[in-house]
């Protein structure tokens, strides 16, 4: 917006600009890469961080919420943790530094830092549109990440866990991942913190599913109580491709997870399941966009939110159906349990439809725990806090159970119960 | 499923080229000079013999308006309006306010006759089948006739043009005007505050149930004029009033602006029912001409257990930007919004409601049905919010839309904001979910599918139509048979 031009920078905005100037000689890549970074930063400086006047950021006034940016710490140690699902192949990213390694045959992993250095990643460093502040910040500062390729027809039995562990400072990563035609795999993208000090994490994942690929992708975010986590997940689905995307937020102080899916291949399907476990003074925003661009595609989205304490949650979801996308079947629902009078949840489930022969719908509810259910449990001798935890657990576990893989279900139920035990 | 033939036929009946009210009345008019300035505002105020405080109020709004920017967030697209290229005041010569029906220019009476609006009390009485309706007829910038004033007065109900009310009941107007939609509210409301010319004023005192339906009929006739009406309705403790507005305009190639403000105030246990049949000229097949309907309507449930209900049937206007809202301030208050919006040709609708829950135990209900045809764009935009202290707030929202043809668009943009753990909000935009059950029960009883769908759809649409006063439901009747089949959320 023009009114922001020339406006004084906030402390966080100024810190971002300063950090960039300090790191300039140090960021991987020159030539086209550097030019792309410069453009993104100068746009960021010009537009500033978005306020609620920008519709895409209506419920997350980043300018007001992002008060400070922690300094960049080179070589901060973070270490590794056990994968969520035992037996997963782990790809480790420690404080933003990726460790590419040889995987089973058919999976090629390459350091993204190298792609930045040799200039082949320069084309990635562009903002989606003028509201894409995450793309701008990440593109300006990205140092590393992993490019992963699953070859055509490859079937991977056990999950691959991309484990990004951070400990304070700034972490900016990118993960371009391609799933070949007819390949099948489960990937867990995990972001977690080991330290208590504040960190600013930005991460952009860019996934392509070639025709007929079947992928389960799980994002599990458990950053620290002081951390800011700004992430994007982008996907493009080829013909008859199936993407099952689970997004679980269970940490962070200020979180924005953007999800952008282009359903571009006929017969493709997106299943999105979101679980937001919100507590403390955190602010968590999941902003989702799906575009159905061709005929005969389907998508279903179910988002379950549990909000404790003084936490604030946001879900913005948009289903777009293009004129040619006849016979689209899309359904979105967003259900929230508000468990404290100081908790807040705002939802904006949007439909934008240009085709006349489609079935689209959305539903949104905000409720409290069912008091009769609570009563029945307590009447059977279950103490109140436990009874509540059981009901809350049931509310979110329901959608985890849709995953048929038992070890995966067990592992995710485990992390959810752990969170509820410490927060409920 | 695509729309069924019956629906397509019904929508065609009200397509833009079927507009029946596009005639023009030739009559000598008196206009203010073109443009907007403090002098024009002084001119309007002087024409209306307004007290000094009213002029000051207008001028303050004007100063404020100069600092505001036109809103751009709505999903509508139109060339920039030159606010200095409009006439802000146009009145039939020799008529600067309402007068006895015998003195009104016969041309004007003919106009209302053609529109089917009864202005002669005895005529209305002759048609004994229907109950009585009091009408305030607004022609461009002035109210020309208000019927049944005397009879209403006996019941203690004040029903007159707002210009008269400002002169005759300044204390009442002063107490309530701008308390629901402040002069600072938004670009168009602020503009309206500065230049409003006429509109209706209704005051229903404590414990009175208004003995008849009240209605205002707005007609834009003159070229290049904007109509800026202002309506204020107050229902005191325990009062009840049902009010209906209708609107039409001649067929012209240019766009005309209509920026109204409607304020409703319901005190303890009062109920206001506000219905609109909006049928402004929608423009022609190519999208030429038509009214820009940029309206701010808001009701304040100020008292305990008060109730405000909005019902709208929207078929006209080139562009509609309108969100009749309820502020549920009083404990136990209730807000309702029922809407059918049909867009054809190049029409653009961005309409919906706001339910703002502030008091305890408040509830609201939203039922909206949008139908888009031609190359039109039809957006539902609605907000439901609770304040932190608004315990036990309840909302139920259902909005459905239907597309006819593949060159139009239907959009739903709900904003749901919960700040209290005891809030219960349900937003439902899937027709299939509800009708699947209903359909099943019908089929199980041996009703064939087509008939079952018609049954369910009629039942649903009637929910909106039946909220309209009987006398006017006829106007909306043709929409009743529109099928919801194949609708999208």
PDB file of C-alpha atoms in Angstrom, chain A residues 94-266:
ATOM      1  CA  UNK A  94      21.028 -28.257  12.636  1.00  0.00           C
ATOM      2  CA  UNK A  95      20.444 -24.583  13.273  1.00  0.00           C
ATOM      3  CA  UNK A  96      19.817 -24.017   9.606  1.00  0.00           C
ATOM      4  CA  UNK A  97      22.820 -26.041   8.434  1.00  0.00           C
ATOM      5  CA  UNK A  98      21.746 -29.047   6.391  1.00  0.00           C
ATOM      6  CA  UNK A  99      23.516 -32.369   6.327  1.00  0.00           C
ATOM      7  CA  UNK A 100      22.869 -33.986   2.986  1.00  0.00           C
ATOM      8  CA  UNK A 101      23.615 -37.674   3.010  1.00  0.00           C
ATOM      9  CA  UNK A 102      23.280 -40.738   0.894  1.00  0.00           C
ATOM     10  CA  UNK A 103      19.864 -42.328   1.281  1.00  0.00           C
ATOM     11  CA  UNK A 104      18.383 -45.519  -0.081  1.00  0.00           C
ATOM     12  CA  UNK A 105      18.591 -45.954  -3.801  1.00  0.00           C
ATOM     13  CA  UNK A 106      16.135 -43.777  -5.693  1.00  0.00           C
ATOM     14  CA  UNK A 107      16.249 -40.863  -3.258  1.00  0.00           C
ATOM     15  CA  UNK A 108      18.704 -38.115  -4.187  1.00  0.00           C
ATOM     16  CA  UNK A 109      19.524 -35.496  -1.581  1.00  0.00           C
ATOM     17  CA  UNK A 110      21.486 -32.381  -2.322  1.00  0.00           C
ATOM     18  CA  UNK A 111      22.410 -29.435  -0.162  1.00  0.00           C
ATOM     19  CA  UNK A 112      20.372 -26.363  -1.039  1.00  0.00           C
ATOM     20  CA  UNK A 113      23.274 -24.168   0.022  1.00  0.00           C
ATOM     21  CA  UNK A 114      25.189 -25.532  -2.968  1.00  0.00           C
ATOM     22  CA  UNK A 115      22.331 -24.653  -5.285  1.00  0.00           C
ATOM     23  CA  UNK A 116      22.443 -21.123  -3.900  1.00  0.00           C
ATOM     24  CA  UNK A 117      26.196 -20.982  -4.421  1.00  0.00           C
ATOM     25  CA  UNK A 118      26.159 -22.217  -8.000  1.00  0.00           C
ATOM     26  CA  UNK A 119      23.253 -19.935  -8.882  1.00  0.00           C
ATOM     27  CA  UNK A 120      20.834 -22.713  -9.866  1.00  0.00           C
ATOM     28  CA  UNK A 121      18.439 -21.712  -7.063  1.00  0.00           C
ATOM     29  CA  UNK A 122      18.311 -18.023  -8.020  1.00  0.00           C
ATOM     30  CA  UNK A 123      14.980 -18.548  -9.812  1.00  0.00           C
ATOM     31  CA  UNK A 124      13.350 -19.712  -6.547  1.00  0.00           C
ATOM     32  CA  UNK A 125      14.053 -16.452  -4.805  1.00  0.00           C
ATOM     33  CA  UNK A 126      10.966 -14.536  -5.830  1.00  0.00           C
ATOM     34  CA  UNK A 127       7.932 -13.414  -3.884  1.00  0.00           C
ATOM     35  CA  UNK A 128       4.566 -14.955  -4.809  1.00  0.00           C
ATOM     36  CA  UNK A 129       2.869 -11.539  -4.677  1.00  0.00           C
ATOM     37  CA  UNK A 130       3.041  -8.276  -2.794  1.00  0.00           C
ATOM     38  CA  UNK A 131       1.643  -9.920   0.396  1.00  0.00           C
ATOM     39  CA  UNK A 132       4.332 -12.602   0.438  1.00  0.00           C
ATOM     40  CA  UNK A 133       6.441 -11.336   3.290  1.00  0.00           C
ATOM     41  CA  UNK A 134       7.590 -14.831   4.255  1.00  0.00           C
ATOM     42  CA  UNK A 135       8.923 -15.347   0.734  1.00  0.00           C
ATOM     43  CA  UNK A 136      10.705 -12.023   0.987  1.00  0.00           C
ATOM     44  CA  UNK A 137      12.349 -12.656   4.342  1.00  0.00           C
ATOM     45  CA  UNK A 138      13.251 -16.235   3.575  1.00  0.00           C
ATOM     46  CA  UNK A 139      14.502 -15.430   0.075  1.00  0.00           C
ATOM     47  CA  UNK A 140      16.704 -12.637   1.387  1.00  0.00           C
ATOM     48  CA  UNK A 141      18.320 -14.693   4.128  1.00  0.00           C
ATOM     49  CA  UNK A 142      18.148 -18.340   3.105  1.00  0.00           C
ATOM     50  CA  UNK A 143      21.459 -20.134   3.657  1.00  0.00           C
ATOM     51  CA  UNK A 144      20.709 -23.769   3.327  1.00  0.00           C
ATOM     52  CA  UNK A 145      18.174 -26.554   3.104  1.00  0.00           C
ATOM     53  CA  UNK A 146      17.773 -29.741   1.142  1.00  0.00           C
ATOM     54  CA  UNK A 147      16.723 -30.555  -2.400  1.00  0.00           C
ATOM     55  CA  UNK A 148      15.237 -34.025  -2.428  1.00  0.00           C
ATOM     56  CA  UNK A 149      14.188 -36.137  -5.368  1.00  0.00           C
ATOM     57  CA  UNK A 150      12.188 -39.372  -5.232  1.00  0.00           C
ATOM     58  CA  UNK A 151      12.620 -41.145  -8.526  1.00  0.00           C
ATOM     59  CA  UNK A 152       9.698 -42.335 -10.663  1.00  0.00           C
ATOM     60  CA  UNK A 153       7.971 -45.445  -9.370  1.00  0.00           C
ATOM     61  CA  UNK A 154       9.907 -45.509  -6.089  1.00  0.00           C
ATOM     62  CA  UNK A 155       7.988 -46.884  -3.105  1.00  0.00           C
ATOM     63  CA  UNK A 156       9.518 -45.915   0.235  1.00  0.00           C
ATOM     64  CA  UNK A 157       8.355 -48.041   3.150  1.00  0.00           C
ATOM     65  CA  UNK A 158       9.468 -46.171   6.257  1.00  0.00           C
ATOM     66  CA  UNK A 159       9.088 -42.408   6.674  1.00  0.00           C
ATOM     67  CA  UNK A 160      11.774 -39.877   5.860  1.00  0.00           C
ATOM     68  CA  UNK A 161      12.107 -37.276   8.621  1.00  0.00           C
ATOM     69  CA  UNK A 162      13.508 -33.869   7.741  1.00  0.00           C
ATOM     70  CA  UNK A 163      14.551 -32.779  11.180  1.00  0.00           C
ATOM     71  CA  UNK A 164      15.228 -29.085  11.587  1.00  0.00           C
ATOM     72  CA  UNK A 165      16.476 -28.460  15.090  1.00  0.00           C
ATOM     73  CA  UNK A 166      17.292 -24.943  16.132  1.00  0.00           C
ATOM     74  CA  UNK A 167      18.755 -23.241  19.116  1.00  0.00           C
ATOM     75  CA  UNK A 168      18.363 -19.434  19.098  1.00  0.00           C
ATOM     76  CA  UNK A 169      19.359 -16.932  16.416  1.00  0.00           C
ATOM     77  CA  UNK A 170      18.053 -16.995  12.877  1.00  0.00           C
ATOM     78  CA  UNK A 171      17.299 -20.023  10.773  1.00  0.00           C
ATOM     79  CA  UNK A 172      16.276 -19.682   7.124  1.00  0.00           C
ATOM     80  CA  UNK A 173      15.852 -22.839   5.122  1.00  0.00           C
ATOM     81  CA  UNK A 174      14.307 -24.124   1.897  1.00  0.00           C
ATOM     82  CA  UNK A 175      13.220 -27.610   0.894  1.00  0.00           C
ATOM     83  CA  UNK A 176      12.391 -28.224  -2.761  1.00  0.00           C
ATOM     84  CA  UNK A 177      11.141 -31.797  -3.047  1.00  0.00           C
ATOM     85  CA  UNK A 178      10.066 -33.707  -6.150  1.00  0.00           C
ATOM     86  CA  UNK A 179       8.123 -36.943  -6.090  1.00  0.00           C
ATOM     87  CA  UNK A 180       8.456 -38.842  -9.355  1.00  0.00           C
ATOM     88  CA  UNK A 181       5.561 -40.316 -11.285  1.00  0.00           C
ATOM     89  CA  UNK A 182       3.901 -43.152  -9.423  1.00  0.00           C
ATOM     90  CA  UNK A 183       6.184 -42.845  -6.390  1.00  0.00           C
ATOM     91  CA  UNK A 184       4.914 -43.426  -2.842  1.00  0.00           C
ATOM     92  CA  UNK A 185       6.409 -41.963   0.296  1.00  0.00           C
ATOM     93  CA  UNK A 186       5.803 -40.508   3.731  1.00  0.00           C
ATOM     94  CA  UNK A 187       7.791 -37.447   4.773  1.00  0.00           C
ATOM     95  CA  UNK A 188       7.797 -35.811   8.184  1.00  0.00           C
ATOM     96  CA  UNK A 189       8.920 -32.205   8.173  1.00  0.00           C
ATOM     97  CA  UNK A 190       9.753 -31.425  11.738  1.00  0.00           C
ATOM     98  CA  UNK A 191      10.751 -28.103  13.254  1.00  0.00           C
ATOM     99  CA  UNK A 192      11.768 -28.031  16.867  1.00  0.00           C
ATOM    100  CA  UNK A 193      13.769 -26.001  19.341  1.00  0.00           C
ATOM    101  CA  UNK A 194      16.200 -27.230  21.955  1.00  0.00           C
ATOM    102  CA  UNK A 195      17.131 -23.930  23.559  1.00  0.00           C
ATOM    103  CA  UNK A 196      15.067 -21.420  25.510  1.00  0.00           C
ATOM    104  CA  UNK A 197      16.347 -18.300  23.790  1.00  0.00           C
ATOM    105  CA  UNK A 198      14.341 -16.681  21.049  1.00  0.00           C
ATOM    106  CA  UNK A 199      14.830 -17.630  17.441  1.00  0.00           C
ATOM    107  CA  UNK A 200      13.430 -16.425  14.150  1.00  0.00           C
ATOM    108  CA  UNK A 201      12.788 -19.357  11.849  1.00  0.00           C
ATOM    109  CA  UNK A 202      11.626 -19.075   8.275  1.00  0.00           C
ATOM    110  CA  UNK A 203      11.204 -22.096   6.085  1.00  0.00           C
ATOM    111  CA  UNK A 204       9.849 -22.629   2.590  1.00  0.00           C
ATOM    112  CA  UNK A 205       8.949 -26.088   1.335  1.00  0.00           C
ATOM    113  CA  UNK A 206       8.180 -26.520  -2.328  1.00  0.00           C
ATOM    114  CA  UNK A 207       6.750 -29.877  -3.280  1.00  0.00           C
ATOM    115  CA  UNK A 208       5.858 -31.262  -6.711  1.00  0.00           C
ATOM    116  CA  UNK A 209       3.943 -34.478  -7.168  1.00  0.00           C
ATOM    117  CA  UNK A 210       4.294 -35.921 -10.650  1.00  0.00           C
ATOM    118  CA  UNK A 211       1.413 -37.904 -12.158  1.00  0.00           C
ATOM    119  CA  UNK A 212       0.141 -40.670  -9.947  1.00  0.00           C
ATOM    120  CA  UNK A 213       2.437 -39.932  -6.981  1.00  0.00           C
ATOM    121  CA  UNK A 214       0.998 -40.699  -3.537  1.00  0.00           C
ATOM    122  CA  UNK A 215       2.505 -38.758  -0.695  1.00  0.00           C
ATOM    123  CA  UNK A 216       1.807 -38.337   2.995  1.00  0.00           C
ATOM    124  CA  UNK A 217       3.513 -35.180   4.256  1.00  0.00           C
ATOM    125  CA  UNK A 218       3.434 -34.319   7.920  1.00  0.00           C
ATOM    126  CA  UNK A 219       4.551 -30.962   9.259  1.00  0.00           C
ATOM    127  CA  UNK A 220       5.162 -31.071  12.979  1.00  0.00           C
ATOM    128  CA  UNK A 221       6.107 -27.745  14.482  1.00  0.00           C
ATOM    129  CA  UNK A 222       7.181 -27.606  18.137  1.00  0.00           C
ATOM    130  CA  UNK A 223       9.313 -24.503  18.383  1.00  0.00           C
ATOM    131  CA  UNK A 224      10.156 -22.916  21.729  1.00  0.00           C
ATOM    132  CA  UNK A 225       7.964 -20.559  23.727  1.00  0.00           C
ATOM    133  CA  UNK A 226       9.888 -17.503  22.574  1.00  0.00           C
ATOM    134  CA  UNK A 227      10.277 -18.416  18.912  1.00  0.00           C
ATOM    135  CA  UNK A 228       8.847 -16.914  15.766  1.00  0.00           C
ATOM    136  CA  UNK A 229       8.137 -19.459  13.072  1.00  0.00           C
ATOM    137  CA  UNK A 230       7.195 -18.215   9.595  1.00  0.00           C
ATOM    138  CA  UNK A 231       6.724 -21.033   7.142  1.00  0.00           C
ATOM    139  CA  UNK A 232       5.358 -21.840   3.740  1.00  0.00           C
ATOM    140  CA  UNK A 233       4.366 -25.129   2.219  1.00  0.00           C
ATOM    141  CA  UNK A 234       3.684 -25.069  -1.503  1.00  0.00           C
ATOM    142  CA  UNK A 235       2.585 -28.020  -3.579  1.00  0.00           C
ATOM    143  CA  UNK A 236       1.601 -28.764  -7.117  1.00  0.00           C
ATOM    144  CA  UNK A 237      -0.333 -31.916  -7.925  1.00  0.00           C
ATOM    145  CA  UNK A 238      -0.032 -33.750 -11.237  1.00  0.00           C
ATOM    146  CA  UNK A 239      -2.740 -35.939 -12.761  1.00  0.00           C
ATOM    147  CA  UNK A 240      -4.141 -38.534 -10.357  1.00  0.00           C
ATOM    148  CA  UNK A 241      -1.628 -37.512  -7.693  1.00  0.00           C
ATOM    149  CA  UNK A 242      -2.722 -37.762  -4.054  1.00  0.00           C
ATOM    150  CA  UNK A 243      -1.318 -35.571  -1.333  1.00  0.00           C
ATOM    151  CA  UNK A 244      -2.228 -36.191   2.257  1.00  0.00           C
ATOM    152  CA  UNK A 245      -0.980 -33.230   4.242  1.00  0.00           C
ATOM    153  CA  UNK A 246      -1.018 -33.098   8.037  1.00  0.00           C
ATOM    154  CA  UNK A 247      -0.036 -29.877   9.733  1.00  0.00           C
ATOM    155  CA  UNK A 248       0.424 -29.996  13.473  1.00  0.00           C
ATOM    156  CA  UNK A 249       1.329 -26.844  15.371  1.00  0.00           C
ATOM    157  CA  UNK A 250       2.330 -27.382  18.982  1.00  0.00           C
ATOM    158  CA  UNK A 251       4.778 -24.615  19.808  1.00  0.00           C
ATOM    159  CA  UNK A 252       6.190 -21.208  19.032  1.00  0.00           C
ATOM    160  CA  UNK A 253       5.225 -17.757  20.230  1.00  0.00           C
ATOM    161  CA  UNK A 254       4.368 -16.247  16.883  1.00  0.00           C
ATOM    162  CA  UNK A 255       3.575 -18.737  14.147  1.00  0.00           C
ATOM    163  CA  UNK A 256       2.348 -18.272  10.612  1.00  0.00           C
ATOM    164  CA  UNK A 257       2.080 -21.367   8.461  1.00  0.00           C
ATOM    165  CA  UNK A 258       1.034 -20.701   4.896  1.00  0.00           C
ATOM    166  CA  UNK A 259      -0.133 -23.571   2.727  1.00  0.00           C
ATOM    167  CA  UNK A 260      -0.606 -23.129  -0.982  1.00  0.00           C
ATOM    168  CA  UNK A 261      -1.734 -26.043  -3.080  1.00  0.00           C
ATOM    169  CA  UNK A 262      -2.291 -25.944  -6.836  1.00  0.00           C
ATOM    170  CA  UNK A 263      -4.460 -28.819  -7.937  1.00  0.00           C
ATOM    171  CA  UNK A 264      -3.365 -28.763 -11.552  1.00  0.00           C
ATOM    172  CA  UNK A 265      -3.687 -32.373 -12.667  1.00  0.00           C
ATOM    173  CA  UNK A 266      -7.004 -34.050 -13.489  1.00  0.00           C
TER     174      UNK A 266
END
